[in-house]
PDB file of C-alpha atoms in Angstrom:
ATOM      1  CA  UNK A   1     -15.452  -2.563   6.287  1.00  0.00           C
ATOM      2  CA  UNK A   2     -15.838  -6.202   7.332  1.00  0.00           C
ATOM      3  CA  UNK A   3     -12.975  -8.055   8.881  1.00  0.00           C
ATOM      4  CA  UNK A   4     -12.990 -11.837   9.381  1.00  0.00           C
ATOM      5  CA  UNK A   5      -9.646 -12.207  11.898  1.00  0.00           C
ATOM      6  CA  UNK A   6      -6.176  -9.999  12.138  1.00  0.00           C
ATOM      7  CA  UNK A   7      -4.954 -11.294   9.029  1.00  0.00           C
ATOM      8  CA  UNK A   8      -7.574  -9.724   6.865  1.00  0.00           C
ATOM      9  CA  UNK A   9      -7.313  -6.027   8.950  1.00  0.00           C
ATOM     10  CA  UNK A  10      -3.279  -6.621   8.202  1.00  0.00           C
ATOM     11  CA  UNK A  11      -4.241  -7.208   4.771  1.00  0.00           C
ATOM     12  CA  UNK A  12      -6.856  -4.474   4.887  1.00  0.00           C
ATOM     13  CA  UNK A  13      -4.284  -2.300   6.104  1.00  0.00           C
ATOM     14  CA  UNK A  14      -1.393  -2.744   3.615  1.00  0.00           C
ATOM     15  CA  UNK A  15      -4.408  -2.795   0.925  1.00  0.00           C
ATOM     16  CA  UNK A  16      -5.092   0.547   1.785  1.00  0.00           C
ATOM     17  CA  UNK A  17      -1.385   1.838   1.497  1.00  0.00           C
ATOM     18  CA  UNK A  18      -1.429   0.425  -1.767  1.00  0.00           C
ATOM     19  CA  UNK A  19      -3.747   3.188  -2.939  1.00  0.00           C
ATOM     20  CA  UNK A  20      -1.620   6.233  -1.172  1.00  0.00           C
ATOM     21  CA  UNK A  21       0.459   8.286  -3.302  1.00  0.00           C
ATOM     22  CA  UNK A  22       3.771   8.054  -1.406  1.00  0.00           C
ATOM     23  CA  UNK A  23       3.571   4.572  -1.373  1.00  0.00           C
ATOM     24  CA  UNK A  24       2.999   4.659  -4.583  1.00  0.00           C
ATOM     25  CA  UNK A  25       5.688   6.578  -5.797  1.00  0.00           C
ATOM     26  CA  UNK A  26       7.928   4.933  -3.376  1.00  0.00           C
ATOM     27  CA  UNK A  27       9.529   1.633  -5.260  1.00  0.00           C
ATOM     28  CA  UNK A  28      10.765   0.485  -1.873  1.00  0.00           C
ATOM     29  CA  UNK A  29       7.455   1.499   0.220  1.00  0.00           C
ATOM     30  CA  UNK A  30       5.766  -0.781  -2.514  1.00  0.00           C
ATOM     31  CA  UNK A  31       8.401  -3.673  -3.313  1.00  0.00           C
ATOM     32  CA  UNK A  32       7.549  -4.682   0.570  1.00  0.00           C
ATOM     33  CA  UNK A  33       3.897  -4.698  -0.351  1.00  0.00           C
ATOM     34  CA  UNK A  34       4.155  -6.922  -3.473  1.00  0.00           C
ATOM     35  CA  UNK A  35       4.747 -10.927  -3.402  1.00  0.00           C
ATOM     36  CA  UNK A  36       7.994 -11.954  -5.646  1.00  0.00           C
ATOM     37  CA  UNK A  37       5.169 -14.107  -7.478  1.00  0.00           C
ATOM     38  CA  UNK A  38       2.318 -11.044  -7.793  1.00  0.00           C
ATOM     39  CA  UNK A  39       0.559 -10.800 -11.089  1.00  0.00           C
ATOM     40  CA  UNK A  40      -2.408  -7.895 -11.735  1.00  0.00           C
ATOM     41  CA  UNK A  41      -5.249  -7.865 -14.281  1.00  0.00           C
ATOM     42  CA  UNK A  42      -6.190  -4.300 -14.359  1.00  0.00           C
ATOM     43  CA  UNK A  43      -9.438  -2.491 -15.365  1.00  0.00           C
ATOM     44  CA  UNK A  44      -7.881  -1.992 -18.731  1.00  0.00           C
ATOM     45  CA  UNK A  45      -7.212  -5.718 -19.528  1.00  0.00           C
ATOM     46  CA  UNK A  46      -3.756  -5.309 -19.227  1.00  0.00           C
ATOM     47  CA  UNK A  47      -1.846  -8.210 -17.273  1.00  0.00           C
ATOM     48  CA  UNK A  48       0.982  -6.962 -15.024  1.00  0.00           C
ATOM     49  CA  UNK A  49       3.652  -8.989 -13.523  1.00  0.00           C
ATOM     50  CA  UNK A  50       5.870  -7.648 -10.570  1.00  0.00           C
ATOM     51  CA  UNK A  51       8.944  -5.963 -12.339  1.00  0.00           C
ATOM     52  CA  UNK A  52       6.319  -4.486 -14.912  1.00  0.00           C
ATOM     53  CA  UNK A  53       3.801  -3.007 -11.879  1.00  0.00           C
ATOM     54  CA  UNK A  54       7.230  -1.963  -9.835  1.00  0.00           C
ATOM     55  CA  UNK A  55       8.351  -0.136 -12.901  1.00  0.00           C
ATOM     56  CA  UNK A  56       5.208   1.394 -14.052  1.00  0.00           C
ATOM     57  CA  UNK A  57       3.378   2.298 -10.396  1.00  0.00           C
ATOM     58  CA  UNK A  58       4.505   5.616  -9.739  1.00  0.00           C
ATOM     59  CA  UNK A  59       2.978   7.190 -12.979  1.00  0.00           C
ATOM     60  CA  UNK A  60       0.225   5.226 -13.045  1.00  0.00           C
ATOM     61  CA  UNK A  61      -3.586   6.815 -11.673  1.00  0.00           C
ATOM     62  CA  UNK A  62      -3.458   7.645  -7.682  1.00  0.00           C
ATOM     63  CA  UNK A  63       0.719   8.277  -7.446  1.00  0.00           C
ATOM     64  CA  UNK A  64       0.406  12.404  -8.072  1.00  0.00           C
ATOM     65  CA  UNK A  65      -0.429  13.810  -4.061  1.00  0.00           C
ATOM     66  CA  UNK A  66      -2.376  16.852  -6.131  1.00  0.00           C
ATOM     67  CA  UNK A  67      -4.375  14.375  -9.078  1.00  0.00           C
ATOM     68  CA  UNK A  68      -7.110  11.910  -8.278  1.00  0.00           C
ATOM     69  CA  UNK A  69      -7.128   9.760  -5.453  1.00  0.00           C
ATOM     70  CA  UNK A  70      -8.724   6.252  -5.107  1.00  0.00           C
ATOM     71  CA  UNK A  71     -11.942   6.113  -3.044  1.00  0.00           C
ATOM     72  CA  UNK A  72     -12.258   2.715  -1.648  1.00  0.00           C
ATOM     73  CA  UNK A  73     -15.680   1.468  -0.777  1.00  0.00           C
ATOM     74  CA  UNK A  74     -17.071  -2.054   0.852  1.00  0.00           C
ATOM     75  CA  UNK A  75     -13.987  -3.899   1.786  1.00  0.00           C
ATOM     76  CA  UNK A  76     -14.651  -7.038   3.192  1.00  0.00           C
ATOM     77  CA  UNK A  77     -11.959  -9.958   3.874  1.00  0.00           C
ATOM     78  CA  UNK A  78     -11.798 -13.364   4.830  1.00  0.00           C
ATOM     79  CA  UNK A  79      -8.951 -15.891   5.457  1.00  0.00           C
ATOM     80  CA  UNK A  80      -8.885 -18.295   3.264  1.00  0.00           C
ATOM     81  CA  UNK A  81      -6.646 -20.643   4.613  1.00  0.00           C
ATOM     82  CA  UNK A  82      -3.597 -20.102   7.084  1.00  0.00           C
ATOM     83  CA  UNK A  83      -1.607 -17.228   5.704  1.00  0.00           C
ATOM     84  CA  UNK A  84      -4.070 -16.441   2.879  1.00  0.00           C
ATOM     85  CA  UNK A  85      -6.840 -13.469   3.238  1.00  0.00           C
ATOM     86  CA  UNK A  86      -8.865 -12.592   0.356  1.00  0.00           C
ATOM     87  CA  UNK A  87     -10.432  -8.607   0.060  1.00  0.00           C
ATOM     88  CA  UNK A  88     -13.311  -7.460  -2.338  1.00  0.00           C
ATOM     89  CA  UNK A  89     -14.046  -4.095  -2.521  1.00  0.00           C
ATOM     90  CA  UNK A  90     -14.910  -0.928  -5.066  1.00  0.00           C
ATOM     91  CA  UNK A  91     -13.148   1.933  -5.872  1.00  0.00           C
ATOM     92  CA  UNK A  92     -14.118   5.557  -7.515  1.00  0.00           C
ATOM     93  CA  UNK A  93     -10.799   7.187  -9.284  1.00  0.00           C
ATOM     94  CA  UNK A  94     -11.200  10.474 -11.424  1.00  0.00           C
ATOM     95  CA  UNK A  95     -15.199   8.997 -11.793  1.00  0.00           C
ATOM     96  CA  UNK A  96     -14.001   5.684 -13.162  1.00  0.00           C
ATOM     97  CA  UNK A  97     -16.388   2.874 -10.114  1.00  0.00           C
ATOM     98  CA  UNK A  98     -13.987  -0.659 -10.683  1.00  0.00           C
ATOM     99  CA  UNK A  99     -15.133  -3.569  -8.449  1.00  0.00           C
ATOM    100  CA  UNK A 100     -11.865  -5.063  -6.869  1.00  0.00           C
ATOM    101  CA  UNK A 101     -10.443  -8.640  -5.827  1.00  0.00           C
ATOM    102  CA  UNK A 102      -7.210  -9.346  -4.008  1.00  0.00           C
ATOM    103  CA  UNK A 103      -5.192 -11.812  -2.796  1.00  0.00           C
ATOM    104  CA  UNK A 104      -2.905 -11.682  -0.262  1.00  0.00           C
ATOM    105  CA  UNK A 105      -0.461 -14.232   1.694  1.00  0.00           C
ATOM    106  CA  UNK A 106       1.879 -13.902   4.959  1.00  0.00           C
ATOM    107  CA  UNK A 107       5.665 -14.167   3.880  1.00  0.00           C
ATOM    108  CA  UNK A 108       7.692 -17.242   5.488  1.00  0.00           C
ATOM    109  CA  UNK A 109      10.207 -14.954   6.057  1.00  0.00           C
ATOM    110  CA  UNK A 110       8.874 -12.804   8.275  1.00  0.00           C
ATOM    111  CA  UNK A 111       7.881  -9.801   6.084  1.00  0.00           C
ATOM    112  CA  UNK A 112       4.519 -10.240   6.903  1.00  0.00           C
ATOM    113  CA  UNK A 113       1.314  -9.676   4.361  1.00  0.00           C
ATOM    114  CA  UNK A 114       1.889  -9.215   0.821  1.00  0.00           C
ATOM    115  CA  UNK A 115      -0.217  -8.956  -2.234  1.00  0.00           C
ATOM    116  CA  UNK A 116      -0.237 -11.875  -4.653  1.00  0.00           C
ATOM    117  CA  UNK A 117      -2.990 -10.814  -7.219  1.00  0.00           C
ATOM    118  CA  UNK A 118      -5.380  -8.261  -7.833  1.00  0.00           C
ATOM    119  CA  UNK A 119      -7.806  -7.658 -10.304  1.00  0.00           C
ATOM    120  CA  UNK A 120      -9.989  -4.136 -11.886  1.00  0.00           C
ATOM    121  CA  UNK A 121     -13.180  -4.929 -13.391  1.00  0.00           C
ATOM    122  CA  UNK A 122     -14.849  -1.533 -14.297  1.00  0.00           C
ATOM    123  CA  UNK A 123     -18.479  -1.486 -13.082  1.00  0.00           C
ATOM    124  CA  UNK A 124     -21.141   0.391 -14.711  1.00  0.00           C
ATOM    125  CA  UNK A 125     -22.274   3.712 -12.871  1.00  0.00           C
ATOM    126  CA  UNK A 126     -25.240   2.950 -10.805  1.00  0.00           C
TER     127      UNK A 126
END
């Protein structure tokens, strides 16, 4: 996993809870993760905005503690700018490989890191 600075492990970090099933199934565990303005494209094509990913996230792939779990692969980071880290990374679910991009940015109000976008592109077994 390559790190460029201790914004991008912070982001790395809450990345990684992101993909645990009881933070997953936890709408307050996960409403301190997402960015009032966060917006998803998903592997499916499907555009998510925060109420609709809030709402939808604990039944979604990765929430059950006993069903498939996301294997993350590669992350690497880099700040962007002050307060804004981008991650790239892969992920195996239930043998579904998706190559993933994510954008996160420190909170004025003291919150810390929070996601602002992500997107799923499925990638072709290799």
């Amino acid at each position: 996993m390559g790190v460029d600075g201790d914004g991008v492990a912070e982001a790395v970090a809450r990345e990684m809870l992101l993909m645990s099933p009881g933070v997953r199934t936890s709408r307050a565990l996960t409403d301190g993760l997402l960015d009032p303005e966060f917006t998803e494209v998903g592997a499916s094509g499907r555009r998510w905005d925060r109420r609709a990913m809030l709402a939808a996230l604990p039944e979604l792939e990765g929430g059950a503690e006993d069903g498939p779990r996301y294997e993350p692969a590669g992350m690497t980071g880099v700040e962007l700018a002050p307060g804004v880290v981008h991650l790239r990374y892969e992920t195996v679910i239930d043998g579904r490989r998706a190559r993933r991009s994510s954008i996160w940015r420190k909170a004025d109000d003291g919150s810390g890191w929070r996601m602002y976008y992500h997107q799923a592109t499925p990638a072709p077994g290799e």
